[in-house]
XYZ file of C-alpha atoms in Angstrom:
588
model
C 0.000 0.000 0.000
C 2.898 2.367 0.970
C 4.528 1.892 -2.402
C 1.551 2.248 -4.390
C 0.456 5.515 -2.520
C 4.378 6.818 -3.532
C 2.913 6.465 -7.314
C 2.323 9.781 -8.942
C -0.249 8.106 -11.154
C -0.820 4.269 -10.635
C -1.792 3.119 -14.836
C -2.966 -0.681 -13.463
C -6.333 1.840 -11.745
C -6.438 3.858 -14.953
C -6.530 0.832 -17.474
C -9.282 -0.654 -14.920
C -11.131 2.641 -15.337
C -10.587 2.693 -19.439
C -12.345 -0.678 -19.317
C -15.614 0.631 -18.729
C -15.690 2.744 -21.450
C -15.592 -0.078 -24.105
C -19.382 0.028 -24.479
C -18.726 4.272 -25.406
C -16.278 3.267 -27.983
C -17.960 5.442 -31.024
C -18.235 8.409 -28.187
C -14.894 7.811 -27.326
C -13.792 8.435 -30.756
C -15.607 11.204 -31.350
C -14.035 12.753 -28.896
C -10.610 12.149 -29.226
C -11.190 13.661 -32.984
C -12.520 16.911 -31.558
C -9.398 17.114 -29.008
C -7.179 16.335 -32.412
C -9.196 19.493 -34.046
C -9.430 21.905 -31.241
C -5.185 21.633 -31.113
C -5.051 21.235 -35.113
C -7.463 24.235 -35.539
C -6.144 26.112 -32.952
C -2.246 26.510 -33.589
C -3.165 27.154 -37.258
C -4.694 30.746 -36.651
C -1.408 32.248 -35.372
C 0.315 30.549 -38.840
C -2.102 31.808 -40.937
C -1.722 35.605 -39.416
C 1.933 35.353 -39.977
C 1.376 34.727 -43.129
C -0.795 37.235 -43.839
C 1.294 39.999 -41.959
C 4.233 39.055 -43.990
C 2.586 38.477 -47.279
C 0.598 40.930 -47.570
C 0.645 43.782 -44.929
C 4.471 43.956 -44.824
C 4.803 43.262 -48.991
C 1.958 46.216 -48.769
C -0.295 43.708 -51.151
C -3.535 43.895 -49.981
C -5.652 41.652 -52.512
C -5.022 38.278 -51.059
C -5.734 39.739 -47.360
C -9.144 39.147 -47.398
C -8.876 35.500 -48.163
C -6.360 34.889 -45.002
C -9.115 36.572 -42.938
C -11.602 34.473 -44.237
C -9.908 30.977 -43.214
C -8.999 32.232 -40.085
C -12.793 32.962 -39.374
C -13.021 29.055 -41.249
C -10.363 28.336 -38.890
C -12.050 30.018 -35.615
C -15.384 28.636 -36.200
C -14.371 25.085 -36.604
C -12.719 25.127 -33.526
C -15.371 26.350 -31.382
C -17.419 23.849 -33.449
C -15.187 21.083 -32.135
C -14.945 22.410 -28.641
C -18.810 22.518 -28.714
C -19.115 18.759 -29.871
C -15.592 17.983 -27.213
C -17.380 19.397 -23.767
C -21.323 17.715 -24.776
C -19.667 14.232 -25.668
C -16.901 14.305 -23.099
C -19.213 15.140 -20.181
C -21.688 12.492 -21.973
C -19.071 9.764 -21.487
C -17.737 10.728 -18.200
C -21.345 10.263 -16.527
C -22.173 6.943 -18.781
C -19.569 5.743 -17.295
C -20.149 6.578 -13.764
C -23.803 5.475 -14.404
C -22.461 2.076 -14.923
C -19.925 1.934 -12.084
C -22.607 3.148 -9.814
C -25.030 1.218 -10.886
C -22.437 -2.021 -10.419
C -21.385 -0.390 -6.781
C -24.857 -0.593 -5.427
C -25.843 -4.231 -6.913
C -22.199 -5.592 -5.506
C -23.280 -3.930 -2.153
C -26.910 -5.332 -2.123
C -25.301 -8.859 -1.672
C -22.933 -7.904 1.283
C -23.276 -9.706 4.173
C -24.338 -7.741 7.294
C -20.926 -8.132 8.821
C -19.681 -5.732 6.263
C -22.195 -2.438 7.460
C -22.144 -3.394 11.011
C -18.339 -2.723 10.567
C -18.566 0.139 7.726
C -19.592 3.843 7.746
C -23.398 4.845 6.576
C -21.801 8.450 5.963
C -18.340 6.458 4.334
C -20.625 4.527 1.964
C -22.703 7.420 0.891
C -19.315 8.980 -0.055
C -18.114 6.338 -2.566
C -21.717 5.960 -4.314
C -22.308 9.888 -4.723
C -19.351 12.359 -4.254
C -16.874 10.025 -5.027
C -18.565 9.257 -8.083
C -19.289 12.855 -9.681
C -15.204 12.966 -9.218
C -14.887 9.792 -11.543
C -17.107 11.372 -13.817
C -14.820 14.701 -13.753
C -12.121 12.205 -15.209
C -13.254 12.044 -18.466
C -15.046 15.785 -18.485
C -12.266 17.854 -17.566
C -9.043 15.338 -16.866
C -8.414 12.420 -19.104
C -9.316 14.614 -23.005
C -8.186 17.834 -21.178
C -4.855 17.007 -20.620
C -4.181 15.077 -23.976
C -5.928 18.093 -25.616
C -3.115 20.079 -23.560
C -0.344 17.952 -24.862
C -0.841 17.606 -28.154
C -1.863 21.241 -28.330
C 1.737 22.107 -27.113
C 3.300 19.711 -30.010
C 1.480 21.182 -32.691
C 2.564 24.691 -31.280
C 5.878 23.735 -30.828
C 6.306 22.045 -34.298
C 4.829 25.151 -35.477
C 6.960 27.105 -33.851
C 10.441 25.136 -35.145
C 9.259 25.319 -38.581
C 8.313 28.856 -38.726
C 11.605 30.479 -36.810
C 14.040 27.658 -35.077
C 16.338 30.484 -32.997
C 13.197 31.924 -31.441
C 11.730 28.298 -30.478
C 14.782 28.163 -28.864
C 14.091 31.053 -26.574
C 10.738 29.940 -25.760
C 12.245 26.433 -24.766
C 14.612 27.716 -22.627
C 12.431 27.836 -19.486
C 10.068 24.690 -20.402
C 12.418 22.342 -18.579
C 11.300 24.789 -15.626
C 8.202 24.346 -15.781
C 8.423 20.869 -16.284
C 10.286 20.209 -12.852
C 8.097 22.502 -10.698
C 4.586 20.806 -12.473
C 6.057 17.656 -11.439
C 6.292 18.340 -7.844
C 3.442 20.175 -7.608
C 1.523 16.923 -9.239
C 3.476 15.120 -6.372
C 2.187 17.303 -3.467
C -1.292 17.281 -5.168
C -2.011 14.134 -4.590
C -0.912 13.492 -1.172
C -3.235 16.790 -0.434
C -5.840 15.401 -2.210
C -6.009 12.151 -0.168
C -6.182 14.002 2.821
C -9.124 15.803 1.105
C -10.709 12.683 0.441
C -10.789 11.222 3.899
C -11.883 14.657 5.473
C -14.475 14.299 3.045
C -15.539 11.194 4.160
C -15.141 11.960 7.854
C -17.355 14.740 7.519
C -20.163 13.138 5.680
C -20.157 10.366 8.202
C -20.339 12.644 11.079
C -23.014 14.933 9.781
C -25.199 11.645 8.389
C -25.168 10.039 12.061
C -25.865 12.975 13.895
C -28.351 14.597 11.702
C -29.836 10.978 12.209
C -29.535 10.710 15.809
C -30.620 14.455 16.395
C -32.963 13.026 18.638
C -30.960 11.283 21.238
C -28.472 14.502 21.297
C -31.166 16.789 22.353
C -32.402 14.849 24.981
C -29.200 14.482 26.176
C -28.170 17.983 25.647
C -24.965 17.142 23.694
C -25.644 19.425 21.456
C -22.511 21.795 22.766
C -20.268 18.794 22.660
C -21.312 17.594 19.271
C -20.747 21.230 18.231
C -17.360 21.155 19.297
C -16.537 17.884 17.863
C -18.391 18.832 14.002
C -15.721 22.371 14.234
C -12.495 20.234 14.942
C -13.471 17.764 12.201
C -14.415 20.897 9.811
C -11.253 22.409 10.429
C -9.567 19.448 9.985
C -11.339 19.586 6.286
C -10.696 23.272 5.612
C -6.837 22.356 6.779
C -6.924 19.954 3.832
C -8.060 22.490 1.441
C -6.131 24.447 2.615
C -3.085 22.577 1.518
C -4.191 22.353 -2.302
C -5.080 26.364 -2.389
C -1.113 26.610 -0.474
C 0.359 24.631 -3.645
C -2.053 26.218 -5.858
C -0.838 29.568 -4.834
C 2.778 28.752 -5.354
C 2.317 27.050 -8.465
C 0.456 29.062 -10.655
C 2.412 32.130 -9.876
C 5.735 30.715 -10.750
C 4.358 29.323 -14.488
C 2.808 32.991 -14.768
C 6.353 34.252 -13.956
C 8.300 32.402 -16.354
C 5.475 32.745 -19.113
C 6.065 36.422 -18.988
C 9.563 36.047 -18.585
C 9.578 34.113 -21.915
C 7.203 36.433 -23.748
C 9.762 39.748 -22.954
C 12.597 37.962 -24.141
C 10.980 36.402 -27.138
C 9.450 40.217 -28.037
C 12.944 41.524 -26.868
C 15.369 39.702 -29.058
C 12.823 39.092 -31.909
C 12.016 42.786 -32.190
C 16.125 43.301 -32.319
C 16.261 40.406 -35.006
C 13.608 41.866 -36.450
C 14.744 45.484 -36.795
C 18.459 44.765 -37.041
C 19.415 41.086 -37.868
C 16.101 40.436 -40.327
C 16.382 36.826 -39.030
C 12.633 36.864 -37.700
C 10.086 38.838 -39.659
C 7.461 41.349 -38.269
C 4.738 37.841 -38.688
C 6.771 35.450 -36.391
C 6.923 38.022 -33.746
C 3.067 38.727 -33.458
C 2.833 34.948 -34.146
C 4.707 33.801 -31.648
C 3.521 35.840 -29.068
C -0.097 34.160 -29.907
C 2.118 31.392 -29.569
C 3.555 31.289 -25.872
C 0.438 31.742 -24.371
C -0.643 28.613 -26.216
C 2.286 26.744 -25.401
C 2.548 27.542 -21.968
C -1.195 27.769 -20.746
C -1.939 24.440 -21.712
C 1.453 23.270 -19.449
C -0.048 25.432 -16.351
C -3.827 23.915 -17.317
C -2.176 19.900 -17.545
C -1.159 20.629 -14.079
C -4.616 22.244 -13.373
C -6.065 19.263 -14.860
C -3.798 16.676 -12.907
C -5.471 18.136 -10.076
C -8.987 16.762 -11.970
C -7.531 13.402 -12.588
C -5.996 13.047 -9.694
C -8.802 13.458 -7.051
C -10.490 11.247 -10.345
C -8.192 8.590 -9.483
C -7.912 8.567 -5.832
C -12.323 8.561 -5.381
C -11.890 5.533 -8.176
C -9.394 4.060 -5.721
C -12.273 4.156 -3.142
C -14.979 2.848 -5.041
C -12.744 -0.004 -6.450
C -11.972 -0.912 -3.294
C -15.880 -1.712 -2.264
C -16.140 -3.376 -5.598
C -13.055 -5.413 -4.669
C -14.693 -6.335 -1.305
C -15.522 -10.038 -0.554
C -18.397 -9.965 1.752
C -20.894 -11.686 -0.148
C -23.114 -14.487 1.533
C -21.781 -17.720 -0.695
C -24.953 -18.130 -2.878
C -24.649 -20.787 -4.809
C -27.401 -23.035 -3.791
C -29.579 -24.496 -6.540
C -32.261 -25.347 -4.857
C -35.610 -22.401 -5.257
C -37.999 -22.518 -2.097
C -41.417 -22.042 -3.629
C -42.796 -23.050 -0.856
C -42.092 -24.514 2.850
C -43.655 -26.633 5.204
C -42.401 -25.094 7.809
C -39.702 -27.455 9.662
C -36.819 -25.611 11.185
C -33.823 -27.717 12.528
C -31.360 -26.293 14.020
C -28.162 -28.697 14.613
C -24.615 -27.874 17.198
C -24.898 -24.545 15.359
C -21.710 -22.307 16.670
C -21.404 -18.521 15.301
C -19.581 -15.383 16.226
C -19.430 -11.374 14.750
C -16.187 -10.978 16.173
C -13.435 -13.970 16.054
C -13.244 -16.069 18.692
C -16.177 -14.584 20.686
C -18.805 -16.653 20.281
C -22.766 -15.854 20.842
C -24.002 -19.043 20.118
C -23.001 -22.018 21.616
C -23.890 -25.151 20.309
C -27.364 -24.484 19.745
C -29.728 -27.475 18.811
C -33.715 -27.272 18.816
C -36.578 -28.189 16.088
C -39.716 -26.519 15.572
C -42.052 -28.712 13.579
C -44.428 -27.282 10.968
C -47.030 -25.066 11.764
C -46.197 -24.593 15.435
C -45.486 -21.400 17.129
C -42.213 -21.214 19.238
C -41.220 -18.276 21.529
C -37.638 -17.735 22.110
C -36.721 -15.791 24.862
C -33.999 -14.555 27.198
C -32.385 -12.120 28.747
C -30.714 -8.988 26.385
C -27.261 -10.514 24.317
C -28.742 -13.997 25.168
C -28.579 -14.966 21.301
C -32.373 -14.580 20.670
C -31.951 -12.621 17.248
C -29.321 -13.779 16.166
C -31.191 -16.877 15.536
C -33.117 -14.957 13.307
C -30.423 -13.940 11.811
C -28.771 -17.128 10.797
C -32.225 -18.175 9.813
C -32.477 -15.415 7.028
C -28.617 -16.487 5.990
C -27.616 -12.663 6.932
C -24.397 -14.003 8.410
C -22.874 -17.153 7.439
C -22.395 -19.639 10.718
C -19.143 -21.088 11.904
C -20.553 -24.685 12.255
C -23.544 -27.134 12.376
C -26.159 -26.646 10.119
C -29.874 -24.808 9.820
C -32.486 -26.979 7.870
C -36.056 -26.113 7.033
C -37.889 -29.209 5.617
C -34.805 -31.678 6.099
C -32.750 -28.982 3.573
C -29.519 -27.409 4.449
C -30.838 -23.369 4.293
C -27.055 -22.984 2.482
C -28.696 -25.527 -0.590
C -31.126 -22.804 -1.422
C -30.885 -19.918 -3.332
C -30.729 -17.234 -1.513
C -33.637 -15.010 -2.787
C -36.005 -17.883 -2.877
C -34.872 -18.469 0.953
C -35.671 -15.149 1.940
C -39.087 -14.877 0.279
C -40.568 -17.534 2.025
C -39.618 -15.904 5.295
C -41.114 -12.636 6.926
C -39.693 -10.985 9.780
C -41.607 -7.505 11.651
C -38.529 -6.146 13.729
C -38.752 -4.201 16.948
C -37.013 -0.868 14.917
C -39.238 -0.838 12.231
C -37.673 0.866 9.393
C -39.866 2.996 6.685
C -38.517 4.743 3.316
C -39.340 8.439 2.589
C -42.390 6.920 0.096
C -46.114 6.107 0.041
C -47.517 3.474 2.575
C -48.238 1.250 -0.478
C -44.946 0.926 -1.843
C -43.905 0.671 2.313
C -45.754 -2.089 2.148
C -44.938 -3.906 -1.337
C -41.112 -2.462 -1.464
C -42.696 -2.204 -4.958
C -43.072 -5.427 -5.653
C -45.106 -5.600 -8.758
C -46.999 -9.552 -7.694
C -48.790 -7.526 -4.779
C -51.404 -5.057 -6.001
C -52.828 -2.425 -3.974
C -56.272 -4.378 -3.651
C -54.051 -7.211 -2.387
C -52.812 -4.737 0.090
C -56.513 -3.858 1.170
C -57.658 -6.514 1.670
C -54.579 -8.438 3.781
C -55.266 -4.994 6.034
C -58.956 -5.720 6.295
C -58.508 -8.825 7.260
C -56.234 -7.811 10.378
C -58.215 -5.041 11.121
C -55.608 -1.981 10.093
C -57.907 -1.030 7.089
C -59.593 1.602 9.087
C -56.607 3.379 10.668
C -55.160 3.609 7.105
C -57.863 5.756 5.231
C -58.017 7.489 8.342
C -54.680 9.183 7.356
C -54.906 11.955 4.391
C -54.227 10.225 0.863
C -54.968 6.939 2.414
C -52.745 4.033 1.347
C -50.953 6.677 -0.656
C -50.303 8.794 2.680
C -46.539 9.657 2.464
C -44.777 9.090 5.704
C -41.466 10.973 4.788
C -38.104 9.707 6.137
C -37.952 6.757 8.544
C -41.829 7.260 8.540
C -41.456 9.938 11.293
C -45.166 11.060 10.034
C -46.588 8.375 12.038
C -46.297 6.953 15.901
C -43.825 4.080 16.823
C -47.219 1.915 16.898
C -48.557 3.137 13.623
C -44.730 1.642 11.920
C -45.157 -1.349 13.843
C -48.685 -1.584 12.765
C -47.387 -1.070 8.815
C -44.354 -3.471 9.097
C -46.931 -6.344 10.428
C -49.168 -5.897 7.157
C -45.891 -5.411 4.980
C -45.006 -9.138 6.496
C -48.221 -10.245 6.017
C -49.494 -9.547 2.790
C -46.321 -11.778 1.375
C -47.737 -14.940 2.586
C -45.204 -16.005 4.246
C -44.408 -19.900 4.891
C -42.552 -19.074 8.270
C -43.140 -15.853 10.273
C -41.066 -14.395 12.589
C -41.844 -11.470 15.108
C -38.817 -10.088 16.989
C -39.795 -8.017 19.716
C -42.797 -6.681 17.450
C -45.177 -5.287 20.034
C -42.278 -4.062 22.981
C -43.122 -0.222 21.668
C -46.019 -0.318 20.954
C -49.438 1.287 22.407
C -51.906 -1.116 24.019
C -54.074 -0.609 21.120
C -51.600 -0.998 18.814
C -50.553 -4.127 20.528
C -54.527 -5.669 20.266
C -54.788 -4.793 16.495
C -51.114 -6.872 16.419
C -52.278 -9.604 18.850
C -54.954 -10.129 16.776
C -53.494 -10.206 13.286
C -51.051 -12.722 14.755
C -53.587 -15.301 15.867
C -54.753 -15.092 12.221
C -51.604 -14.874 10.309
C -49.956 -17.630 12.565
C -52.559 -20.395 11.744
C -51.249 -23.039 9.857
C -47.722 -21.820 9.716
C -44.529 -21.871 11.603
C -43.821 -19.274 13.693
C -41.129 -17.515 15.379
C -41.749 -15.290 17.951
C -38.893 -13.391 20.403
C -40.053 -11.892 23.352
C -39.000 -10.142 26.245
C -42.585 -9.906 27.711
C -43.515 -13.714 29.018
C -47.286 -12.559 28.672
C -47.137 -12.366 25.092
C -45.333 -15.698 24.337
C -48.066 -17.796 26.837
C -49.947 -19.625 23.933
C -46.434 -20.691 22.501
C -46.681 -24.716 21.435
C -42.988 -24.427 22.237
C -41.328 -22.148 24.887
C -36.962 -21.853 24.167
C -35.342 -20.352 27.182
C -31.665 -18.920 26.179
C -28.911 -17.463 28.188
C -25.752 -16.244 27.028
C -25.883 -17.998 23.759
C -26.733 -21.804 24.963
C -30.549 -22.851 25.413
C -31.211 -23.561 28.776
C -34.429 -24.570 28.958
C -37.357 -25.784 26.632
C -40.656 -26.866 27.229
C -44.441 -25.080 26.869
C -45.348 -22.740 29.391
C -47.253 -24.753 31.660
C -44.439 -26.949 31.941
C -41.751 -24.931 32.683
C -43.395 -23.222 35.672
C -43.604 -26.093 36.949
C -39.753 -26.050 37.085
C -38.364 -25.550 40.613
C -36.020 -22.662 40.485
C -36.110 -22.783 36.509
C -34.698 -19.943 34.630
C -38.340 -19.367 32.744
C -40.158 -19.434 36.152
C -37.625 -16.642 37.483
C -38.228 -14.603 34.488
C -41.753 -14.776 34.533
C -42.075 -14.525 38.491
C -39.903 -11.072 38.432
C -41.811 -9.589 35.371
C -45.470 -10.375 37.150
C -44.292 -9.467 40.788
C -42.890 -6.051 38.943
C -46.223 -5.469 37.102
C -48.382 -6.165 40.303
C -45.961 -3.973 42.367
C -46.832 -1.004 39.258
């Protein structure tokens, strides 16, 4: 990693980048012709006035002057012609391209496993897909045909320029070695300052996107002073990095401006003497090569400008790259597609961990048959969701084996898996959109009169046309338009209306009102008929009608058994829960 950071320009991430443009090939072309024309077009005006300064305004023939002014007005419009079609097809390729990579970002991130954003950044992640991406984009738009627009603008100037008057080219190449040295250290310092830039960047957007998010929870704490305080050290820390690239910036540009000028005066200096004295430059390569230097050196100064472009280009493609290079997928190779399950869930000596060597379960073995209702529950970190976890295949276990229907889960594809299982969580979790499409996540096999009537038949049918717009009612962001109950309420008929073969309900109806928590009740004695069903509890009163009652502590079952039975348990773990949660309520 250090020796590829020491790179001033690593080509392995550039030809990776030049890959995606193979589908652009024709745009790509097209571009690279108008770059060829805009230099072409461009260092042929100044050749064109000499020759009509010493032709005909020096010879004093005026009848062939109007035809020089003509093709440099040819000459003038073709170029801005060519810079016209450059900028629309340039720009056109550079965000085709970071359509494609974005588009590929987000479907490689889709299939991470949950171990991956437990561990990463929200704010980080947001970076790569959006900011990051618009700098890809600037790549192709202002870096990649900029600079070789730059260079081969300066060749065609400078072959000009030796064929038109060799001891004056001379002059003007004096300083380029100059300016070659300082542009390559500045390119060098660049990038260093624009990695910082990056990672401020990134800092930042994470900080802001998890407090603006947790605004809440600061207020009620009153942390706002503290936050406020940490937000200015990490925005100063980001202005510091700016900072740096203005600082190099500021020394740069000066210095090319310095020796550009420098140039010009002795180029006007001893060309004006050769002119008037030696006749070994004519009054036409004077005023054309001072239309000259400025194209010569103003493309060097803009190549640096533009190395600026590439280079925060190339360090946000770094970034992405890296996500796209990340191995976090759940193995999904299964062959096996779940239409349907009869609801058997085995699960054998399964072992698992988040972090290495710190395991949460312990050998955990149990078997719900099909159509029964088990309760799981347990104190808090006892291993109850993870279960659920494993069940869904969001994290891959270190041993045993799950099986639903006598099938190892890892058999089945994963989609197929995943739709025949529906899980209401305790944080319910809403997208700034209708409560339809809340509902069906836009699924286009559930229609809203599918959606009616699975929330007439659990009794939530009313409370929805209650609310203005009905079922098209947008709840905004995280569905803060309606009350912790009201989400919960949603997220039970967004489970439901999938017809699920196994349901599971993880702490669905802990924050929730007591009306809320009928309607639920309710809709759970219907939708659980039939079919399996998980349900995770911390409340014993809600888990009493359980065919099957699992008692876990820190990650081993302890106990198993219906209710009944284990209170009949002397000194039993369930019996202790359930005593100190009834003695507590009587005592309220």
């Amino acid at each position: 990693m250090a020796e590829k950071e020491k790179k001033i320009f690593d080509v392995s991430l550039f030809k990776r980048l030049l890959q995606y443009i193979q589908p652009y090939r024709t745009v790509f072309i097209v571009s690279l012709f108008c770059v060829i024309g805009l230099s072409l077009f461009g260092a042929l005006r100044p050749y064109v006035l000499q020759q009509a300064i010493d032709t005909q305004i020096a010879q004093k023939k005026y009848d062939g002057f109007v035809i020089y002014i003509v093709i440099m007005l040819v000459l003038l419009l073709v170029e801005v012609f060519s810079q016209l079609l450059f900028i629309y097809y340039a720009s056109w390729l550079g965000q085709s391209v970071v359509r494609d990579i974005r588009v590929k970002l987000f479907k490689h991130m889709l299939k991470f496993k949950m171990t991956y954003f437990d561990k990463s950044s929200v704010g980080v992640l947001i970076t790569r897909a959006v900011t990051d991406m618009e700098r890809i984009a600037d790549i192709f738009g202002e870096g990649l045909f900029m600079i070789f627009s730059d260079i081969l603008k300066m060749l065609v100037v400078a072959g000009f320029m030796l064929y038109m008057n060799w001891k004056l080219s001379l002059v003007v190449f004096t300083t380029l070695p100059l300016i070659i040295f300082a542009t390559k250290i500045f390119q060098k310092y660049m990038k260093r300052a624009f990695e910082d830039v990056r990672t401020e960047v990134s800092n930042l957007n994470s900080f802001v996107q998890e407090r603006v998010t947790g605004m809440k929870i600061l207020q009620l704490f009153t942390r706002e002073t503290t936050e406020y305080k940490k937000f200015k050290a990490i925005n100063e820390r980001h202005k510091k990095g700016w900072l740096k690239t203005v600082w190099y910036n500021s020394i740069f540009f000066p210095i090319a401006e310095f020796l550009s000028s420098l140039t010009m005066g002795a180029v006007i200096w001893l060309g004006g003497l050769n002119t008037v004295i030696g006749q070994t430059a004519s009054m036409g390569d004077l005023i054309a090569f001072t239309m000259f230097i400025p194209m010569l050196f103003r493309p060097l100064n803009q190549i640096a400008n533009k190395f600026n472009t590439l280079q925060m280009g190339m360090v946000a493609a770094d970034r992405v790259f890296k996500v796209l290079d990340t191995d976090s997928n759940i193995d999904d190779t299964g062959t096996i597609e779940a239409n349907h399950f009869q609801g058997e869930i085995e699960f054998d000596n399964v072992r698992f961990s988040y972090v290495k060597d710190e395991e949460v379960l312990k050998g955990v073995s149990f078997k719900v048959e099909a159509g029964q209702t088990v309760a799981i529950v347990g104190a808090t970190g006892a291993g109850k969701s993870t279960i659920i976890n494993l069940l869904n295949r969001f994290y891959e276990i270190n041993s045993g084996s799950i099986r639903i229907d006598g099938e190892d889960i890892r058999a089945m594809t994963l989609s197929s898996l995943r739709n025949q299982i529906a899980v209401v969580l305790q944080d319910v979790f809403l997208f700034a959109d209708t409560i339809l499409n809340n509902i069906t996540l836009n699924n286009e096999y559930i229609t809203e009169e599918d959606v009616i009537t699975a929330a007439k038949s659990i009794g939530i049918h009313e409370f929805i046309s209650s609310l203005p717009g009905g079922y098209h009612y947008n709840v905004k962001e995280r569905g803060v338009m309606l009350s912790s109950g009201q989400r919960q309420l949603i997220s039970f008929l967004r489970a439901y209306v999938t017809n699920p073969s196994i349901l599971i309900l993880d702490e669905a109806t802990s924050s929730v009102d007591s009306y809320s928590e009928q309607l639920i009740q309710d809709a759970t004695d219907t939708i659980t008929k039939g079919r399996t069903s998980i349900v995770i509890a911390h409340r014993l009163a809600t888990v009493q009608q359980a065919d099957k009652i699992i008692v876990m502590d820190a990650g081993q079952i302890v106990e198993m058994g219906t209710h009944k039975s284990l209170l009949k348990k002397k000194d039993g773990y369930y019996k202790n829960l359930y005593e100190v949660q009834f003695l507590k309520a009587e005592t309220v």
